[in-house]
CSV table of C-alpha atoms in Angstrom, one decimal:
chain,number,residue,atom,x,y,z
A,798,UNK,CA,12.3,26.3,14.7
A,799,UNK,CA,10.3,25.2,11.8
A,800,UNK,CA,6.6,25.8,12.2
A,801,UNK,CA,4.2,24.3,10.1
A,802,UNK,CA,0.7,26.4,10.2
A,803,UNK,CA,-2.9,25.3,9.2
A,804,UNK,CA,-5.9,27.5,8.7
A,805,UNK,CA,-9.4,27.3,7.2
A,806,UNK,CA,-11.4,24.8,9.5
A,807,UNK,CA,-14.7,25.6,11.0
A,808,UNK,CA,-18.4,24.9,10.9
A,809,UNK,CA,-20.0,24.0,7.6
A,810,UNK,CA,-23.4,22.2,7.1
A,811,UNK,CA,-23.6,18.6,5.6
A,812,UNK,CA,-23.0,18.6,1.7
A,813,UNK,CA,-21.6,21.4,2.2
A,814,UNK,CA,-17.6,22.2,1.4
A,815,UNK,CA,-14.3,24.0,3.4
A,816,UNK,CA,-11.0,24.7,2.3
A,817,UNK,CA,-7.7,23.8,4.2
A,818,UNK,CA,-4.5,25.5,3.8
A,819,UNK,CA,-1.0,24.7,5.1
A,820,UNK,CA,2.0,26.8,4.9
A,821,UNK,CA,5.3,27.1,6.4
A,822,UNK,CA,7.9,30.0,7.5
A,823,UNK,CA,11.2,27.8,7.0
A,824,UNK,CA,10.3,25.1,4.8
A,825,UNK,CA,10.6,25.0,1.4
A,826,UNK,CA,7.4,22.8,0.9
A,827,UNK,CA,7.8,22.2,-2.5
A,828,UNK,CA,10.7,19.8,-1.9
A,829,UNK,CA,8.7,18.0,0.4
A,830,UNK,CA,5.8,15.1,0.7
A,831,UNK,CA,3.2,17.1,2.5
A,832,UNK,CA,0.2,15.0,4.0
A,833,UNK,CA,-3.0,15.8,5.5
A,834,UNK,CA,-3.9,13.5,8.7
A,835,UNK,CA,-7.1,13.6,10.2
A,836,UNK,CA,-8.8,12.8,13.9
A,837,UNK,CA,-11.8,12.2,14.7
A,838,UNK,CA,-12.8,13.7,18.2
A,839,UNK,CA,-11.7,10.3,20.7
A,840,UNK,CA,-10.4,8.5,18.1
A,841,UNK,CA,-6.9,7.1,15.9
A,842,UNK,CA,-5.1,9.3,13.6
A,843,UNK,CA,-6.1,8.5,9.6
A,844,UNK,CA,-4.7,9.6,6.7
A,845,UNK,CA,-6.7,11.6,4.4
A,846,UNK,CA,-4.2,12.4,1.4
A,847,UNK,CA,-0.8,14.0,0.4
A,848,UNK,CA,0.8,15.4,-2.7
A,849,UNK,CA,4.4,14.7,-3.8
A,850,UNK,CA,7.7,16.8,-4.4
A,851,UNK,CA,8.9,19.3,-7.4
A,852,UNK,CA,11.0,16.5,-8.2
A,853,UNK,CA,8.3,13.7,-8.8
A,854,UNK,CA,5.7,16.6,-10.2
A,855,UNK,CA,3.4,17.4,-7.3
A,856,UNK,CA,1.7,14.0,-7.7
A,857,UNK,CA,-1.6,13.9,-5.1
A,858,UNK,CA,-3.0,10.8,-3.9
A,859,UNK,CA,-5.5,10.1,-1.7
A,860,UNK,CA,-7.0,7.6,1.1
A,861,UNK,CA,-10.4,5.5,-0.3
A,862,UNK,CA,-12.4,6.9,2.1
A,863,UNK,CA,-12.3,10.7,0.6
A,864,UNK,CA,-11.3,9.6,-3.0
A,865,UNK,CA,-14.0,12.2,-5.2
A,866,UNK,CA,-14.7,14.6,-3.0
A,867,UNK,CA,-11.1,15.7,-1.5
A,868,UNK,CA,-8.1,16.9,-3.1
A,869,UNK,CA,-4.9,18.0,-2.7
A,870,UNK,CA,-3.3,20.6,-4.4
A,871,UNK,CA,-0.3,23.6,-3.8
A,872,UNK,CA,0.5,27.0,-4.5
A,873,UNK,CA,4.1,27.0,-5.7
A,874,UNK,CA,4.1,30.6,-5.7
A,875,UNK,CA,2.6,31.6,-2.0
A,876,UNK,CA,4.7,27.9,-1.0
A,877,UNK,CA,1.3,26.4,0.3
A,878,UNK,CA,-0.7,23.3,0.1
A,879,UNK,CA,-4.4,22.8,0.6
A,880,UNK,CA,-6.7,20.2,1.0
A,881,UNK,CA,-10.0,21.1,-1.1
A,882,UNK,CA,-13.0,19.1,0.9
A,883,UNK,CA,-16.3,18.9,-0.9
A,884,UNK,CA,-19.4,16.9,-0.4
A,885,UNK,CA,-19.1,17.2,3.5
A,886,UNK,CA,-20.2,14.3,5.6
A,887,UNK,CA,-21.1,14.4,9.5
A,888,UNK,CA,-18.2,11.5,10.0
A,889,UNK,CA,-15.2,14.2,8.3
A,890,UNK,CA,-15.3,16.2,11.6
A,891,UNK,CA,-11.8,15.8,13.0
A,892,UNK,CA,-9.0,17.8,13.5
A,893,UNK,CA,-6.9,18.1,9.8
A,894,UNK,CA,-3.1,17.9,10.5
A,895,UNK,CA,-0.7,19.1,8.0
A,896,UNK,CA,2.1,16.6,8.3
A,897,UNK,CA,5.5,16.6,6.7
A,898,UNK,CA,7.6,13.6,5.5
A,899,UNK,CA,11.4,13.3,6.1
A,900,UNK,CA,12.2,10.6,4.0
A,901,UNK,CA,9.3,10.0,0.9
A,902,UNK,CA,9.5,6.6,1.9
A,903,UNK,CA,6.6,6.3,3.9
A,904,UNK,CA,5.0,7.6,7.1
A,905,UNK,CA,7.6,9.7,8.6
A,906,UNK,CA,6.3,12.7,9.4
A,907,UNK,CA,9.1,14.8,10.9
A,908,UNK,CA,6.8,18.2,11.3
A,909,UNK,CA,3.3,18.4,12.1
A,910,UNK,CA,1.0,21.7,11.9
A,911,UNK,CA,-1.2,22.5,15.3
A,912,UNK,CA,-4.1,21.5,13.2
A,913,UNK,CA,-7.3,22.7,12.2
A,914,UNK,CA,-10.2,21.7,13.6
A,915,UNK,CA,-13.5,20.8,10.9
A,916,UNK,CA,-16.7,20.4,12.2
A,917,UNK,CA,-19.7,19.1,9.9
A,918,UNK,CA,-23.0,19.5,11.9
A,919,UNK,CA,-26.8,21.2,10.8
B,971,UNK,CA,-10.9,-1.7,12.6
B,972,UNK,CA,-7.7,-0.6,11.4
B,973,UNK,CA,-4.9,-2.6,9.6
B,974,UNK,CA,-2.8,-2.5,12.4
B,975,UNK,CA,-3.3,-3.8,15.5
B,976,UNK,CA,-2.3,-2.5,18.9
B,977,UNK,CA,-3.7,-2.9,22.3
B,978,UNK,CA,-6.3,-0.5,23.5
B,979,UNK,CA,-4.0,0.1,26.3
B,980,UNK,CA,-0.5,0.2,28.5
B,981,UNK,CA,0.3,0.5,32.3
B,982,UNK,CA,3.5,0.5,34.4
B,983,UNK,CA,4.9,2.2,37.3
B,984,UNK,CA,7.9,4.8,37.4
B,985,UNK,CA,10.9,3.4,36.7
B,986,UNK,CA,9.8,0.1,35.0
B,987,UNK,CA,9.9,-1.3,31.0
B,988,UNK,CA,6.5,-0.9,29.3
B,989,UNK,CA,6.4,-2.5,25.6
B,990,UNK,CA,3.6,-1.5,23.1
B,991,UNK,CA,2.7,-4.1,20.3
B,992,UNK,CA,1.4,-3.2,17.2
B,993,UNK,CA,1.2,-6.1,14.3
B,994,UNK,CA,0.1,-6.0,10.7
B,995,UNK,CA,0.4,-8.0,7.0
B,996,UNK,CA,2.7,-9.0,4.6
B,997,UNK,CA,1.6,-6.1,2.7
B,998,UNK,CA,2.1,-3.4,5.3
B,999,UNK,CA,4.8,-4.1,8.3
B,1000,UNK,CA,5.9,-7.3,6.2
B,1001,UNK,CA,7.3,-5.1,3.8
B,1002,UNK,CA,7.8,-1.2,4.9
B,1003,UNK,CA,9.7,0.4,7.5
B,1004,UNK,CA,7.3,0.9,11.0
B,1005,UNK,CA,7.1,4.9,12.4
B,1006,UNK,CA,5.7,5.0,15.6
B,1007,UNK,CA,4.3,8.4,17.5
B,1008,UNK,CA,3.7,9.6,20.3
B,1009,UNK,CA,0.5,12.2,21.2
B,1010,UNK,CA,-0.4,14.4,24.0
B,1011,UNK,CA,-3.7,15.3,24.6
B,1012,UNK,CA,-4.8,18.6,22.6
B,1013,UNK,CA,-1.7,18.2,21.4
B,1014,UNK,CA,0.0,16.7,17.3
B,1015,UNK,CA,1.4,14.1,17.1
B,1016,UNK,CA,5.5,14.0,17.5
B,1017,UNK,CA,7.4,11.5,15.6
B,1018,UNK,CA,9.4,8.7,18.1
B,1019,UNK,CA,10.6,6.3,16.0
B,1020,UNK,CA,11.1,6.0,12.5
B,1021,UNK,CA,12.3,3.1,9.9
B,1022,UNK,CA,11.8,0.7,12.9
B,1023,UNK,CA,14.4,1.3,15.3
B,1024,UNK,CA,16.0,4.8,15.1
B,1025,UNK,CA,15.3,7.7,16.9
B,1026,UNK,CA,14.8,11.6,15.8
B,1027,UNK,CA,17.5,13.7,17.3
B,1028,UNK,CA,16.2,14.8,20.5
B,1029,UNK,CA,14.3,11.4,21.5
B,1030,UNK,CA,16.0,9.6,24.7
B,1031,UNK,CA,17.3,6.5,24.6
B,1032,UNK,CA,14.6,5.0,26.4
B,1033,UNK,CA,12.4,4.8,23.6
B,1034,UNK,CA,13.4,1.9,20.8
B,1035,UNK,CA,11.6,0.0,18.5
B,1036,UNK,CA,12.2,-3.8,17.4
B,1037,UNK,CA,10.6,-5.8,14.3
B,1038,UNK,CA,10.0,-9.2,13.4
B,1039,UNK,CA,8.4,-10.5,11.1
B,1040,UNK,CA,4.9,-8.5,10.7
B,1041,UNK,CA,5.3,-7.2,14.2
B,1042,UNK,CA,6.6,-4.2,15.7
B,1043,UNK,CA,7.2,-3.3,19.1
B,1044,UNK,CA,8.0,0.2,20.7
B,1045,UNK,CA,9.3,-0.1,24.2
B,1046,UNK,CA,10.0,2.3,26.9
B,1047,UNK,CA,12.7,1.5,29.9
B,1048,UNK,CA,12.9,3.8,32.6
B,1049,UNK,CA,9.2,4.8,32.7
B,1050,UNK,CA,8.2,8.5,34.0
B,1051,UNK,CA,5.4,9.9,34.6
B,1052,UNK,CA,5.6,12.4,31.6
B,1053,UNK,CA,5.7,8.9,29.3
B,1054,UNK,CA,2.4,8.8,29.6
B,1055,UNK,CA,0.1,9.3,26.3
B,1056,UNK,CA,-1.1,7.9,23.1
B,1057,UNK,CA,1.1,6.0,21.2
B,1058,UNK,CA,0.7,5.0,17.1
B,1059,UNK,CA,2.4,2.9,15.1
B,1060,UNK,CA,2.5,4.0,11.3
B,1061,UNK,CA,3.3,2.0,8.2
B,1062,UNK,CA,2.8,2.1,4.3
B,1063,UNK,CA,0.7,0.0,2.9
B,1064,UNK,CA,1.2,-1.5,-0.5
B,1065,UNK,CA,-2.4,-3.1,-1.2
B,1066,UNK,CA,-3.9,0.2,0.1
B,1067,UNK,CA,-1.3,2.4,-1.7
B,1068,UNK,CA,-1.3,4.6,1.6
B,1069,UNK,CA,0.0,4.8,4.9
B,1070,UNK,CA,-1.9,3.5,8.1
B,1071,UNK,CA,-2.2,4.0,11.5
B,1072,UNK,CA,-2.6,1.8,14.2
B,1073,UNK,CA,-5.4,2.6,16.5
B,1074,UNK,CA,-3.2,3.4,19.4
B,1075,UNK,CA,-2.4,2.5,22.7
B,1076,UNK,CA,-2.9,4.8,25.6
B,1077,UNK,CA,-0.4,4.6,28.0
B,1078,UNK,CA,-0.8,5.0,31.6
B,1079,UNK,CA,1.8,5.5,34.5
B,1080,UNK,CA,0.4,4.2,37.7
């Protein structure tokens, strides 16, 4: 069964910054789209950012309302991506989902980590 | 507000069709395949549908999705109790060079 595993969430104060990471046990992620999804406690799902495949050179982009202050990035090496979240507002607490595409051509997310839960609070 | 629109909710009782709407642009659901999921409390999301109308290996039958136009619609025949959730259509969109959610529809079995 592929598992799809996110760590790093917790408390953190406003301005403040966290670091997400996302690997997997049976996936090669490097040949893979790999997407961060967020949730709001109550709320929709939203799409926070994603970096591209090996084959199209790890390309990140990301949604407007993070744009400057999160980024996406791997670690070919330990077969990880991360999402790097800086500038920390109260309305970025949500749970973070690791999410993996199937086809690249769009929102297909075939595997899902449990996600991580980020809380920004004083 | 999100791009796409679905109803807030769903109902039906055991054993009956329930459809879900969920309708966009011409620069979303006009022009991209639709993904739709379905979400469990305290739970991730798990893919149902994808490029419109096929299903994931391990999805029932009872689940499809239709488009026309710049609507979608997932439907569910044979309702259960266990059917019920949140449901979320997903599309790319081009002016927003990103995907979007709907804001879901949370189904209930009566």
């Amino acid at each position: 069964e592929v598992q799809v595993v996110e760590s790093g969430g917790g408390l953190v104060q406003p301005g403040g910054s966290l670091r997400l990471s996302c690997v997997s046990s049976r996936l090669t992620l490097n040949n893979y789209y790999v997407n961060w999804v967020r949730q709001a406690p109550g709320k929709g799902l939203e799409w926070v950012g994603r970096t591209k495949n090996k084959e199209v050179g790890y390309t990140t982009e990301n949604a407007a309302s993070v744009k400057g202050r999160f980024a996406v990035s791997r670690d070919e090496s330990k077969n990880s991506v991360f999402l790097q979240m800086n500038s920390l507002k109260t309305e970025d607490t949500a749970v973070y989902y690791c999410a993996i595409e199937g086809s690249s051509s769009g929102p297909d997310f075939i595997y899902w980590g449990q996600g991580s839960l980020v809380t920004v609070s004083s | 507000q999100s791009v796409l629109t679905q109803p807030p909710s769903a109902s039906a009782t055991p054993g009956q069709r329930v459809t879900i709407s969920c309708s966009g642009g011409s620069s979303n659901i006009g022009s991209n395949y639709v993904h739709w999921y379905q979400q469990f409390p305290g739970t991730a999301p798990k893919l149902l549908i994808h490029s419109n109308n096929q299903r994931p290996s391990g999805v029932p039958d009872r689940f499809s999705g239709s488009k026309s136009g710049t609507s979608v619609s997932l439907a569910i025949s044979g309702l259960r109790s266990d059917d019920e959730a949140d449901y979320y259509c997903a599309v790319w969109d081009d002016s927003l060079s990103g995907p979007v959610f709907g804001g879901g529809t949370k189904l209930t079995v009566l």
